[in-house]
Amino acid sequence: MLRRRIGVGTGDVALGHARELVPMVLALAFVLGLETAVVGLLVPWPIVHVLDVLAVLQVLSVAAVAVTRPHLVGGGRRLLRGGALFEVEVPLTLVESVRAERERHSGAAIQFADKDVPELHIAVGGWTDVVVKLEKAVSVTKPDGTSGMANRVRFRCDDGKNAVTKIRAEAARV
């Protein structure tokens, strides 16, 4: 999990988005593991223990997916990810501007904003750090099957200022 990055090729820059998520998820996994041990002493039914262990593994998989599937910049594209089921590829030729701006979001992690400008939010822990304005809208299909257009994309990144620098540098090359 620490070395593997899915889809990161030579020349690609990985932009992680799991720094704040992983400690919280590991703490939750620890508490669930402790709960599994206590329930193991109190309840003699094997199916309960199996379900508890599966819950711990599911929580750990959330951290693993966040670490192994970073956002990518390179090859004339920017690939934004939200878990294992969501990817949106944006050609860097469409990038009009990019800036670091931390903003709090409520609701789903991947959602379209209810604003005048069609905007896509890819939040982690309820936060986004980078805003990319596009010259023309791109089509986006969310994991639940709904789709829409987005002229602006907000996403979470561990180091927003570094991400802005990398995106600008790669966009200038294209």
CSV table of N, CA and C in Angstrom, one decimal:
chain,number,residue,atom,x,y,z
A,1,MET,N,0.8,-1.2,0.0
A,1,MET,CA,0.0,0.0,0.0
A,1,MET,C,0.9,1.3,0.0
A,2,LEU,N,2.0,1.2,0.7
A,2,LEU,CA,2.8,2.4,0.8
A,2,LEU,C,3.6,2.7,-0.5
A,3,ARG,N,3.9,1.7,-1.3
A,3,ARG,CA,4.7,1.9,-2.5
A,3,ARG,C,3.8,2.0,-3.8
A,4,ARG,N,2.7,1.3,-3.8
A,4,ARG,CA,2.0,1.1,-5.0
A,4,ARG,C,1.0,2.3,-5.3
A,5,ARG,N,1.1,2.8,-6.5
A,5,ARG,CA,0.2,3.9,-6.9
A,5,ARG,C,-0.4,3.4,-8.2
A,6,ILE,N,-1.7,3.2,-8.2
A,6,ILE,CA,-2.4,2.7,-9.4
A,6,ILE,C,-2.5,3.7,-10.5
A,7,GLY,N,-2.0,3.4,-11.7
A,7,GLY,CA,-2.1,4.2,-12.8
A,7,GLY,C,-1.0,5.3,-13.0
A,8,VAL,N,-0.1,5.4,-12.1
A,8,VAL,CA,1.0,6.4,-12.1
A,8,VAL,C,2.1,5.9,-13.0
A,9,GLY,N,2.2,6.6,-14.2
A,9,GLY,CA,3.2,6.2,-15.1
A,9,GLY,C,4.5,7.0,-15.0
A,10,THR,N,5.5,6.7,-15.8
A,10,THR,CA,6.7,7.6,-15.8
A,10,THR,C,6.3,8.9,-16.3
A,11,GLY,N,6.8,9.9,-15.7
A,11,GLY,CA,6.5,11.3,-16.1
A,11,GLY,C,5.2,11.9,-15.5
A,12,ASP,N,4.4,11.0,-14.8
A,12,ASP,CA,3.2,11.5,-14.1
A,12,ASP,C,3.6,12.0,-12.7
A,13,VAL,N,2.9,13.0,-12.3
A,13,VAL,CA,3.0,13.5,-10.9
A,13,VAL,C,1.8,13.1,-10.1
A,14,ALA,N,2.0,12.4,-9.0
A,14,ALA,CA,1.0,11.9,-8.2
A,14,ALA,C,0.7,13.0,-7.1
A,15,LEU,N,-0.6,13.4,-7.0
A,15,LEU,CA,-1.0,14.4,-6.0
A,15,LEU,C,-1.9,13.7,-5.0
A,16,GLY,N,-1.3,13.4,-3.9
A,16,GLY,CA,-2.0,12.6,-2.8
A,16,GLY,C,-3.1,13.4,-2.2
A,17,HIS,N,-4.1,12.7,-1.6
A,17,HIS,CA,-5.2,13.4,-1.0
A,17,HIS,C,-5.6,12.6,0.3
A,18,ALA,N,-4.7,11.8,0.9
A,18,ALA,CA,-5.1,11.0,2.0
A,18,ALA,C,-4.4,11.3,3.3
A,19,ARG,N,-3.6,12.4,3.4
A,19,ARG,CA,-2.9,12.7,4.6
A,19,ARG,C,-3.7,12.9,5.8
A,20,GLU,N,-4.8,13.6,5.7
A,20,GLU,CA,-5.7,13.8,6.8
A,20,GLU,C,-6.7,12.7,7.1
A,21,LEU,N,-7.0,11.9,6.0
A,21,LEU,CA,-8.0,10.8,6.1
A,21,LEU,C,-7.4,9.6,6.8
A,22,VAL,N,-6.2,9.2,6.5
A,22,VAL,CA,-5.6,8.0,6.9
A,22,VAL,C,-5.5,7.9,8.5
A,23,PRO,N,-5.0,8.9,9.2
A,23,PRO,CA,-5.0,8.8,10.7
A,23,PRO,C,-6.4,8.5,11.3
A,24,MET,N,-7.4,9.3,10.7
A,24,MET,CA,-8.7,9.1,11.3
A,24,MET,C,-9.3,7.7,11.0
A,25,VAL,N,-9.0,7.2,9.8
A,25,VAL,CA,-9.5,5.9,9.4
A,25,VAL,C,-8.8,4.8,10.3
A,26,LEU,N,-7.5,5.0,10.5
A,26,LEU,CA,-6.7,4.0,11.3
A,26,LEU,C,-7.2,4.0,12.8
A,27,ALA,N,-7.5,5.2,13.3
A,27,ALA,CA,-8.1,5.2,14.6
A,27,ALA,C,-9.4,4.5,14.7
A,28,LEU,N,-10.3,4.7,13.7
A,28,LEU,CA,-11.6,4.0,13.6
A,28,LEU,C,-11.4,2.5,13.5
A,29,ALA,N,-10.4,2.1,12.7
A,29,ALA,CA,-10.1,0.6,12.6
A,29,ALA,C,-9.6,0.1,14.0
A,30,PHE,N,-8.8,0.8,14.7
A,30,PHE,CA,-8.4,0.4,16.0
A,30,PHE,C,-9.6,0.2,17.0
A,31,VAL,N,-10.5,1.2,17.0
A,31,VAL,CA,-11.6,1.1,17.8
A,31,VAL,C,-12.5,-0.1,17.4
A,32,LEU,N,-12.7,-0.3,16.1
A,32,LEU,CA,-13.5,-1.4,15.7
A,32,LEU,C,-12.8,-2.7,16.0
A,33,GLY,N,-11.5,-2.8,16.0
A,33,GLY,CA,-10.8,-4.0,16.4
A,33,GLY,C,-10.9,-4.3,17.9
A,34,LEU,N,-10.9,-3.2,18.7
A,34,LEU,CA,-11.1,-3.4,20.1
A,34,LEU,C,-12.5,-3.8,20.4
A,35,GLU,N,-13.5,-3.3,19.7
A,35,GLU,CA,-14.9,-3.7,19.8
A,35,GLU,C,-15.0,-5.1,19.4
A,36,THR,N,-14.3,-5.6,18.4
A,36,THR,CA,-14.4,-7.0,17.9
A,36,THR,C,-13.9,-7.9,19.1
A,37,ALA,N,-12.8,-7.5,19.7
A,37,ALA,CA,-12.3,-8.3,20.8
A,37,ALA,C,-13.2,-8.4,22.0
A,38,VAL,N,-13.8,-7.3,22.3
A,38,VAL,CA,-14.8,-7.3,23.5
A,38,VAL,C,-16.0,-8.1,23.1
A,39,VAL,N,-16.6,-7.9,22.0
A,39,VAL,CA,-17.7,-8.7,21.5
A,39,VAL,C,-17.4,-10.2,21.5
A,40,GLY,N,-16.2,-10.5,21.1
A,40,GLY,CA,-15.7,-11.9,21.1
A,40,GLY,C,-15.8,-12.5,22.4
A,41,LEU,N,-15.6,-11.8,23.5
A,41,LEU,CA,-15.7,-12.3,24.8
A,41,LEU,C,-17.1,-12.4,25.3
A,42,LEU,N,-18.0,-11.6,24.8
A,42,LEU,CA,-19.4,-11.5,25.3
A,42,LEU,C,-20.3,-12.4,24.5
A,43,VAL,N,-20.1,-12.5,23.2
A,43,VAL,CA,-21.1,-13.1,22.3
A,43,VAL,C,-20.4,-14.4,21.7
A,44,PRO,N,-21.0,-15.5,21.9
A,44,PRO,CA,-20.4,-16.8,21.4
A,44,PRO,C,-20.7,-17.1,19.9
A,45,TRP,N,-21.4,-16.3,19.2
A,45,TRP,CA,-21.8,-16.6,17.8
A,45,TRP,C,-20.7,-16.3,16.8
A,46,PRO,N,-20.2,-17.2,16.1
A,46,PRO,CA,-19.1,-17.0,15.1
A,46,PRO,C,-19.5,-16.0,14.0
A,47,ILE,N,-20.7,-15.9,13.6
A,47,ILE,CA,-21.1,-15.0,12.5
A,47,ILE,C,-20.9,-13.6,12.9
A,48,VAL,N,-21.1,-13.3,14.2
A,48,VAL,CA,-20.9,-11.9,14.7
A,48,VAL,C,-19.4,-11.5,14.6
A,49,HIS,N,-18.5,-12.5,14.9
A,49,HIS,CA,-17.1,-12.2,14.8
A,49,HIS,C,-16.6,-12.0,13.4
A,50,VAL,N,-17.2,-12.8,12.5
A,50,VAL,CA,-16.9,-12.7,11.1
A,50,VAL,C,-17.3,-11.3,10.6
A,51,LEU,N,-18.5,-10.9,10.9
A,51,LEU,CA,-19.0,-9.5,10.5
A,51,LEU,C,-18.1,-8.4,11.1
A,52,ASP,N,-17.7,-8.6,12.3
A,52,ASP,CA,-16.8,-7.5,12.9
A,52,ASP,C,-15.5,-7.4,12.2
A,53,VAL,N,-14.9,-8.6,11.9
A,53,VAL,CA,-13.6,-8.6,11.2
A,53,VAL,C,-13.8,-8.0,9.8
A,54,LEU,N,-14.9,-8.3,9.1
A,54,LEU,CA,-15.2,-7.7,7.8
A,54,LEU,C,-15.3,-6.2,7.9
A,55,ALA,N,-15.9,-5.7,9.0
A,55,ALA,CA,-16.1,-4.2,9.2
A,55,ALA,C,-14.7,-3.6,9.3
A,56,VAL,N,-13.8,-4.2,10.1
A,56,VAL,CA,-12.5,-3.7,10.2
A,56,VAL,C,-11.7,-3.6,8.9
A,57,LEU,N,-11.9,-4.7,8.1
A,57,LEU,CA,-11.2,-4.8,6.8
A,57,LEU,C,-11.8,-3.7,5.8
A,58,GLN,N,-13.1,-3.5,5.9
A,58,GLN,CA,-13.7,-2.5,5.0
A,58,GLN,C,-13.2,-1.1,5.4
A,59,VAL,N,-13.1,-0.8,6.6
A,59,VAL,CA,-12.6,0.5,7.0
A,59,VAL,C,-11.1,0.7,6.6
A,60,LEU,N,-10.3,-0.4,6.7
A,60,LEU,CA,-8.9,-0.3,6.3
A,60,LEU,C,-8.8,-0.1,4.8
A,61,SER,N,-9.8,-0.7,4.0
A,61,SER,CA,-9.7,-0.6,2.6
A,61,SER,C,-10.0,0.9,2.1
A,62,VAL,N,-10.7,1.6,2.9
A,62,VAL,CA,-11.0,3.0,2.6
A,62,VAL,C,-9.6,3.8,2.6
A,63,ALA,N,-8.8,3.5,3.6
A,63,ALA,CA,-7.5,4.1,3.7
A,63,ALA,C,-6.6,3.7,2.5
A,64,ALA,N,-6.6,2.4,2.2
A,64,ALA,CA,-5.8,1.8,1.2
A,64,ALA,C,-6.1,2.4,-0.2
A,65,VAL,N,-7.4,2.6,-0.5
A,65,VAL,CA,-7.8,3.2,-1.8
A,65,VAL,C,-7.4,4.6,-1.8
A,66,ALA,N,-7.5,5.4,-0.8
A,66,ALA,CA,-7.1,6.8,-0.8
A,66,ALA,C,-5.6,6.9,-1.0
A,67,VAL,N,-4.8,6.0,-0.5
A,67,VAL,CA,-3.4,6.1,-0.6
A,67,VAL,C,-2.9,5.6,-2.0
A,68,THR,N,-3.5,4.6,-2.5
A,68,THR,CA,-3.1,4.0,-3.8
A,68,THR,C,-3.6,4.6,-5.0
A,69,ARG,N,-4.6,5.5,-4.9
A,69,ARG,CA,-5.3,6.1,-6.1
A,69,ARG,C,-5.2,7.6,-6.0
A,70,PRO,N,-4.0,8.2,-6.1
A,70,PRO,CA,-3.9,9.7,-6.0
A,70,PRO,C,-4.4,10.3,-7.3
A,71,HIS,N,-4.6,11.6,-7.2
A,71,HIS,CA,-4.8,12.4,-8.4
A,71,HIS,C,-3.5,12.4,-9.2
A,72,LEU,N,-3.7,12.6,-10.5
A,72,LEU,CA,-2.5,12.5,-11.4
A,72,LEU,C,-2.4,13.8,-12.3
A,73,VAL,N,-1.2,14.2,-12.6
A,73,VAL,CA,-1.0,15.2,-13.6
A,73,VAL,C,0.2,14.8,-14.4
A,74,GLY,N,0.0,14.8,-15.8
A,74,GLY,CA,1.0,14.4,-16.7
A,74,GLY,C,0.5,13.9,-18.0
A,75,GLY,N,1.3,13.9,-19.0
A,75,GLY,CA,0.9,13.4,-20.3
A,75,GLY,C,-0.2,14.3,-20.9
A,76,GLY,N,-0.3,15.5,-20.6
A,76,GLY,CA,-1.3,16.4,-21.1
A,76,GLY,C,-2.7,16.3,-20.5
A,77,ARG,N,-2.7,15.6,-19.4
A,77,ARG,CA,-4.0,15.4,-18.7
A,77,ARG,C,-3.9,15.5,-17.2
A,78,ARG,N,-5.1,15.7,-16.6
A,78,ARG,CA,-5.2,15.7,-15.2
A,78,ARG,C,-6.3,14.7,-14.9
A,79,LEU,N,-5.9,13.7,-14.1
A,79,LEU,CA,-6.9,12.7,-13.7
A,79,LEU,C,-7.2,12.9,-12.2
A,80,LEU,N,-8.5,13.1,-12.0
A,80,LEU,CA,-8.9,13.3,-10.6
A,80,LEU,C,-9.7,12.1,-10.2
A,81,ARG,N,-9.4,11.7,-8.9
A,81,ARG,CA,-10.1,10.4,-8.4
A,81,ARG,C,-10.8,10.7,-7.1
A,82,GLY,N,-11.8,9.9,-6.9
A,82,GLY,CA,-12.5,9.9,-5.7
A,82,GLY,C,-12.9,8.5,-5.3
A,83,GLY,N,-12.0,7.8,-4.6
A,83,GLY,CA,-12.2,6.4,-4.3
A,83,GLY,C,-11.9,5.5,-5.5
A,84,ALA,N,-12.4,4.3,-5.4
A,84,ALA,CA,-12.1,3.3,-6.4
A,84,ALA,C,-13.1,3.4,-7.6
A,85,LEU,N,-14.2,4.1,-7.4
A,85,LEU,CA,-15.3,4.1,-8.4
A,85,LEU,C,-15.4,5.3,-9.2
A,86,PHE,N,-14.5,6.3,-8.9
A,86,PHE,CA,-14.7,7.6,-9.6
A,86,PHE,C,-13.4,8.1,-10.2
A,87,GLU,N,-13.4,8.5,-11.5
A,87,GLU,CA,-12.3,9.1,-12.1
A,87,GLU,C,-12.8,10.1,-13.1
A,88,VAL,N,-12.2,11.3,-13.2
A,88,VAL,CA,-12.6,12.2,-14.3
A,88,VAL,C,-11.3,12.7,-14.9
A,89,GLU,N,-11.2,12.6,-16.2
A,89,GLU,CA,-10.0,13.1,-16.9
A,89,GLU,C,-10.3,14.4,-17.5
A,90,VAL,N,-9.4,15.4,-17.2
A,90,VAL,CA,-9.5,16.7,-17.8
A,90,VAL,C,-8.3,17.0,-18.6
A,91,PRO,N,-8.4,17.3,-19.9
A,91,PRO,CA,-7.2,17.7,-20.7
A,91,PRO,C,-6.7,19.0,-20.2
A,92,LEU,N,-5.4,19.1,-20.0
A,92,LEU,CA,-4.7,20.3,-19.5
A,92,LEU,C,-4.9,21.5,-20.5
A,93,THR,N,-5.2,21.2,-21.7
A,93,THR,CA,-5.4,22.3,-22.7
A,93,THR,C,-6.7,23.1,-22.3
A,94,LEU,N,-7.6,22.5,-21.5
A,94,LEU,CA,-8.8,23.2,-21.1
A,94,LEU,C,-8.6,24.1,-19.9
A,95,VAL,N,-7.5,24.0,-19.2
A,95,VAL,CA,-7.3,24.7,-18.0
A,95,VAL,C,-7.1,26.2,-18.3
A,96,GLU,N,-8.0,27.0,-17.7
A,96,GLU,CA,-8.0,28.4,-17.9
A,96,GLU,C,-7.2,29.0,-16.7
A,97,SER,N,-7.5,28.6,-15.5
A,97,SER,CA,-6.8,29.1,-14.3
A,97,SER,C,-6.9,28.0,-13.2
A,98,VAL,N,-5.9,28.1,-12.3
A,98,VAL,CA,-5.9,27.2,-11.2
A,98,VAL,C,-5.4,27.9,-10.0
A,99,ARG,N,-6.0,27.7,-8.8
A,99,ARG,CA,-5.6,28.4,-7.6
A,99,ARG,C,-5.8,27.5,-6.4
A,100,ALA,N,-5.1,27.8,-5.3
A,100,ALA,CA,-5.3,27.1,-4.1
A,100,ALA,C,-6.3,27.9,-3.3
A,101,GLU,N,-7.3,27.2,-2.8
A,101,GLU,CA,-8.4,27.8,-2.0
A,101,GLU,C,-9.1,26.7,-1.2
A,102,ARG,N,-8.8,26.7,0.1
A,102,ARG,CA,-9.4,25.7,1.0
A,102,ARG,C,-10.9,26.1,1.3
A,103,GLU,N,-11.8,25.1,1.1
A,103,GLU,CA,-13.2,25.4,1.3
A,103,GLU,C,-13.8,24.2,1.9
A,104,ARG,N,-14.7,24.4,2.9
A,104,ARG,CA,-15.5,23.4,3.6
A,104,ARG,C,-16.7,23.0,2.7
A,105,HIS,N,-17.0,21.7,2.7
A,105,HIS,CA,-18.2,21.3,1.9
A,105,HIS,C,-19.0,20.3,2.8
A,106,SER,N,-20.3,20.3,2.6
A,106,SER,CA,-21.2,19.4,3.3
A,106,SER,C,-21.9,18.5,2.2
A,107,GLY,N,-22.4,17.4,2.6
A,107,GLY,CA,-23.0,16.5,1.7
A,107,GLY,C,-22.1,15.4,1.2
A,108,ALA,N,-22.4,14.9,0.0
A,108,ALA,CA,-21.6,13.8,-0.6
A,108,ALA,C,-20.2,14.3,-0.9
A,109,ALA,N,-19.3,13.3,-1.0
A,109,ALA,CA,-17.9,13.6,-1.3
A,109,ALA,C,-17.7,14.1,-2.7
A,110,ILE,N,-18.5,13.5,-3.6
A,110,ILE,CA,-18.5,13.9,-5.0
A,110,ILE,C,-19.9,14.4,-5.4
A,111,GLN,N,-19.9,15.7,-5.7
A,111,GLN,CA,-21.2,16.3,-6.0
A,111,GLN,C,-21.1,17.5,-6.9
A,112,PHE,N,-22.2,17.9,-7.5
A,112,PHE,CA,-22.2,19.1,-8.3
A,112,PHE,C,-22.8,20.2,-7.4
A,113,ALA,N,-22.2,21.4,-7.5
A,113,ALA,CA,-22.6,22.5,-6.7
A,113,ALA,C,-23.8,23.1,-7.2
A,114,ASP,N,-24.6,23.7,-6.3
A,114,ASP,CA,-25.8,24.4,-6.7
A,114,ASP,C,-25.5,25.9,-6.9
A,115,LYS,N,-24.7,26.2,-7.9
A,115,LYS,CA,-24.3,27.6,-8.1
A,115,LYS,C,-24.6,27.9,-9.6
A,116,ASP,N,-24.4,29.2,-9.9
A,116,ASP,CA,-24.6,29.7,-11.3
A,116,ASP,C,-23.6,29.0,-12.2
A,117,VAL,N,-22.4,28.8,-11.8
A,117,VAL,CA,-21.4,28.1,-12.6
A,117,VAL,C,-21.4,26.6,-12.3
A,118,PRO,N,-21.5,25.8,-13.4
A,118,PRO,CA,-21.5,24.4,-13.1
A,118,PRO,C,-20.1,23.9,-12.5
A,119,GLU,N,-20.2,23.4,-11.3
A,119,GLU,CA,-19.0,23.1,-10.5
A,119,GLU,C,-19.1,21.7,-9.9
A,120,LEU,N,-18.0,21.0,-10.0
A,120,LEU,CA,-17.8,19.7,-9.4
A,120,LEU,C,-17.0,19.7,-8.2
A,121,HIS,N,-17.4,19.1,-7.1
A,121,HIS,CA,-16.6,19.1,-5.9
A,121,HIS,C,-16.2,17.6,-5.7
A,122,ILE,N,-14.9,17.4,-5.4
A,122,ILE,CA,-14.4,16.1,-5.1
A,122,ILE,C,-13.7,16.3,-3.7
A,123,ALA,N,-14.5,16.2,-2.7
A,123,ALA,CA,-14.0,16.5,-1.3
A,123,ALA,C,-13.5,15.3,-0.6
A,124,VAL,N,-12.6,15.5,0.3
A,124,VAL,CA,-12.1,14.4,1.2
A,124,VAL,C,-12.2,15.0,2.6
A,125,GLY,N,-12.9,14.3,3.4
A,125,GLY,CA,-13.1,14.8,4.8
A,125,GLY,C,-13.9,16.1,4.8
A,126,GLY,N,-14.7,16.4,3.8
A,126,GLY,CA,-15.5,17.6,3.8
A,126,GLY,C,-14.7,18.9,3.3
A,127,TRP,N,-13.5,18.7,2.8
A,127,TRP,CA,-12.7,19.8,2.3
A,127,TRP,C,-12.2,19.7,0.9
A,128,THR,N,-12.0,20.8,0.2
A,128,THR,CA,-11.3,20.9,-1.0
A,128,THR,C,-10.3,22.0,-0.9
A,129,ASP,N,-9.2,21.8,-1.7
A,129,ASP,CA,-8.0,22.7,-1.6
A,129,ASP,C,-7.7,23.4,-2.9
A,130,VAL,N,-8.1,22.9,-4.0
A,130,VAL,CA,-7.6,23.4,-5.3
A,130,VAL,C,-8.9,23.6,-6.2
A,131,VAL,N,-8.8,24.8,-6.9
A,131,VAL,CA,-9.9,25.1,-7.8
A,131,VAL,C,-9.3,25.3,-9.2
A,132,VAL,N,-9.9,24.5,-10.1
A,132,VAL,CA,-9.5,24.6,-11.5
A,132,VAL,C,-10.6,25.1,-12.3
A,133,LYS,N,-10.4,26.3,-13.0
A,133,LYS,CA,-11.4,26.8,-13.9
A,133,LYS,C,-11.1,26.4,-15.3
A,134,LEU,N,-12.1,25.9,-16.0
A,134,LEU,CA,-11.9,25.3,-17.4
A,134,LEU,C,-12.4,26.3,-18.4
A,135,GLU,N,-11.8,26.2,-19.6
A,135,GLU,CA,-12.3,27.1,-20.7
A,135,GLU,C,-13.6,26.6,-21.3
A,136,LYS,N,-13.9,25.3,-21.2
A,136,LYS,CA,-15.2,24.8,-21.6
A,136,LYS,C,-15.6,23.7,-20.7
A,137,ALA,N,-16.8,23.4,-20.5
A,137,ALA,CA,-17.3,22.4,-19.6
A,137,ALA,C,-16.9,21.0,-20.1
A,138,VAL,N,-16.7,20.1,-19.1
A,138,VAL,CA,-16.4,18.7,-19.4
A,138,VAL,C,-17.6,17.9,-18.8
A,139,SER,N,-17.8,16.8,-19.4
A,139,SER,CA,-18.9,15.9,-19.0
A,139,SER,C,-18.3,15.0,-17.8
A,140,VAL,N,-19.1,14.8,-16.8
A,140,VAL,CA,-18.7,14.0,-15.6
A,140,VAL,C,-19.8,13.1,-15.3
A,141,THR,N,-19.5,11.8,-15.1
A,141,THR,CA,-20.5,10.8,-14.6
A,141,THR,C,-20.0,10.4,-13.2
A,142,LYS,N,-20.9,10.6,-12.2
A,142,LYS,CA,-20.6,10.3,-10.8
A,142,LYS,C,-20.8,8.8,-10.6
A,143,PRO,N,-20.3,8.2,-9.5
A,143,PRO,CA,-20.4,6.8,-9.3
A,143,PRO,C,-21.8,6.3,-9.2
A,144,ASP,N,-22.8,7.2,-8.8
A,144,ASP,CA,-24.2,6.7,-8.7
A,144,ASP,C,-24.9,6.7,-10.1
A,145,GLY,N,-24.1,7.1,-11.1
A,145,GLY,CA,-24.7,7.0,-12.5
A,145,GLY,C,-25.2,8.4,-13.0
A,146,THR,N,-25.4,9.4,-12.1
A,146,THR,CA,-25.8,10.7,-12.6
A,146,THR,C,-24.7,11.4,-13.3
A,147,SER,N,-25.0,12.2,-14.2
A,147,SER,CA,-24.0,12.9,-15.0
A,147,SER,C,-24.3,14.4,-15.1
A,148,GLY,N,-23.3,15.2,-15.4
A,148,GLY,CA,-23.5,16.6,-15.6
A,148,GLY,C,-22.3,17.2,-16.2
A,149,MET,N,-22.3,18.5,-16.3
A,149,MET,CA,-21.2,19.2,-16.9
A,149,MET,C,-20.6,20.1,-15.8
A,150,ALA,N,-19.3,20.3,-16.0
A,150,ALA,CA,-18.6,21.2,-15.0
A,150,ALA,C,-17.6,22.1,-15.7
A,151,ASN,N,-17.7,23.4,-15.4
A,151,ASN,CA,-16.8,24.4,-15.9
A,151,ASN,C,-15.7,24.7,-14.9
A,152,ARG,N,-15.9,24.2,-13.6
A,152,ARG,CA,-15.0,24.5,-12.6
A,152,ARG,C,-14.9,23.2,-11.7
A,153,VAL,N,-13.7,22.8,-11.3
A,153,VAL,CA,-13.6,21.6,-10.5
A,153,VAL,C,-12.8,22.0,-9.2
A,154,ARG,N,-13.4,21.6,-8.1
A,154,ARG,CA,-12.7,21.8,-6.8
A,154,ARG,C,-12.4,20.4,-6.3
A,155,PHE,N,-11.1,20.2,-5.8
A,155,PHE,CA,-10.7,18.9,-5.3
A,155,PHE,C,-9.8,19.0,-4.1
A,156,ARG,N,-9.7,17.9,-3.4
A,156,ARG,CA,-8.8,17.9,-2.2
A,156,ARG,C,-7.4,17.4,-2.6
A,157,CYS,N,-6.4,18.0,-2.0
A,157,CYS,CA,-5.0,17.6,-2.3
A,157,CYS,C,-4.3,17.9,-1.0
A,158,ASP,N,-3.3,17.0,-0.7
A,158,ASP,CA,-2.5,17.1,0.6
A,158,ASP,C,-1.8,18.5,0.6
A,159,ASP,N,-1.2,18.9,-0.5
A,159,ASP,CA,-0.5,20.1,-0.5
A,159,ASP,C,-1.0,20.9,-1.7
A,160,GLY,N,-2.0,21.8,-1.4
A,160,GLY,CA,-2.7,22.5,-2.5
A,160,GLY,C,-1.8,23.4,-3.3
A,161,LYS,N,-0.9,24.1,-2.6
A,161,LYS,CA,0.0,25.1,-3.3
A,161,LYS,C,0.9,24.3,-4.2
A,162,ASN,N,1.4,23.2,-3.8
A,162,ASN,CA,2.3,22.4,-4.6
A,162,ASN,C,1.5,21.8,-5.8
A,163,ALA,N,0.3,21.4,-5.6
A,163,ALA,CA,-0.6,20.9,-6.7
A,163,ALA,C,-0.8,22.0,-7.8
A,164,VAL,N,-1.1,23.2,-7.3
A,164,VAL,CA,-1.3,24.3,-8.2
A,164,VAL,C,0.0,24.6,-9.1
A,165,THR,N,1.2,24.5,-8.4
A,165,THR,CA,2.4,24.7,-9.1
A,165,THR,C,2.6,23.6,-10.2
A,166,LYS,N,2.3,22.4,-9.8
A,166,LYS,CA,2.5,21.2,-10.7
A,166,LYS,C,1.5,21.3,-11.9
A,167,ILE,N,0.3,21.6,-11.6
A,167,ILE,CA,-0.7,21.7,-12.7
A,167,ILE,C,-0.4,22.9,-13.7
A,168,ARG,N,0.0,24.0,-13.1
A,168,ARG,CA,0.4,25.1,-14.0
A,168,ARG,C,1.6,24.8,-14.9
A,169,ALA,N,2.6,24.1,-14.3
A,169,ALA,CA,3.8,23.7,-15.0
A,169,ALA,C,3.5,22.8,-16.1
A,170,GLU,N,2.7,21.8,-15.8
A,170,GLU,CA,2.3,20.8,-16.9
A,170,GLU,C,1.4,21.4,-17.9
A,171,ALA,N,0.5,22.3,-17.5
A,171,ALA,CA,-0.4,23.0,-18.5
A,171,ALA,C,0.4,23.9,-19.4
A,172,ALA,N,1.5,24.5,-18.9
A,172,ALA,CA,2.4,25.4,-19.7
A,172,ALA,C,3.1,24.6,-20.8
A,173,ARG,N,3.4,23.3,-20.5
A,173,ARG,CA,4.1,22.4,-21.4
A,173,ARG,C,3.3,21.9,-22.5
A,174,VAL,N,2.0,21.9,-22.3
A,174,VAL,CA,1.1,21.3,-23.3
A,174,VAL,C,0.7,22.4,-24.4
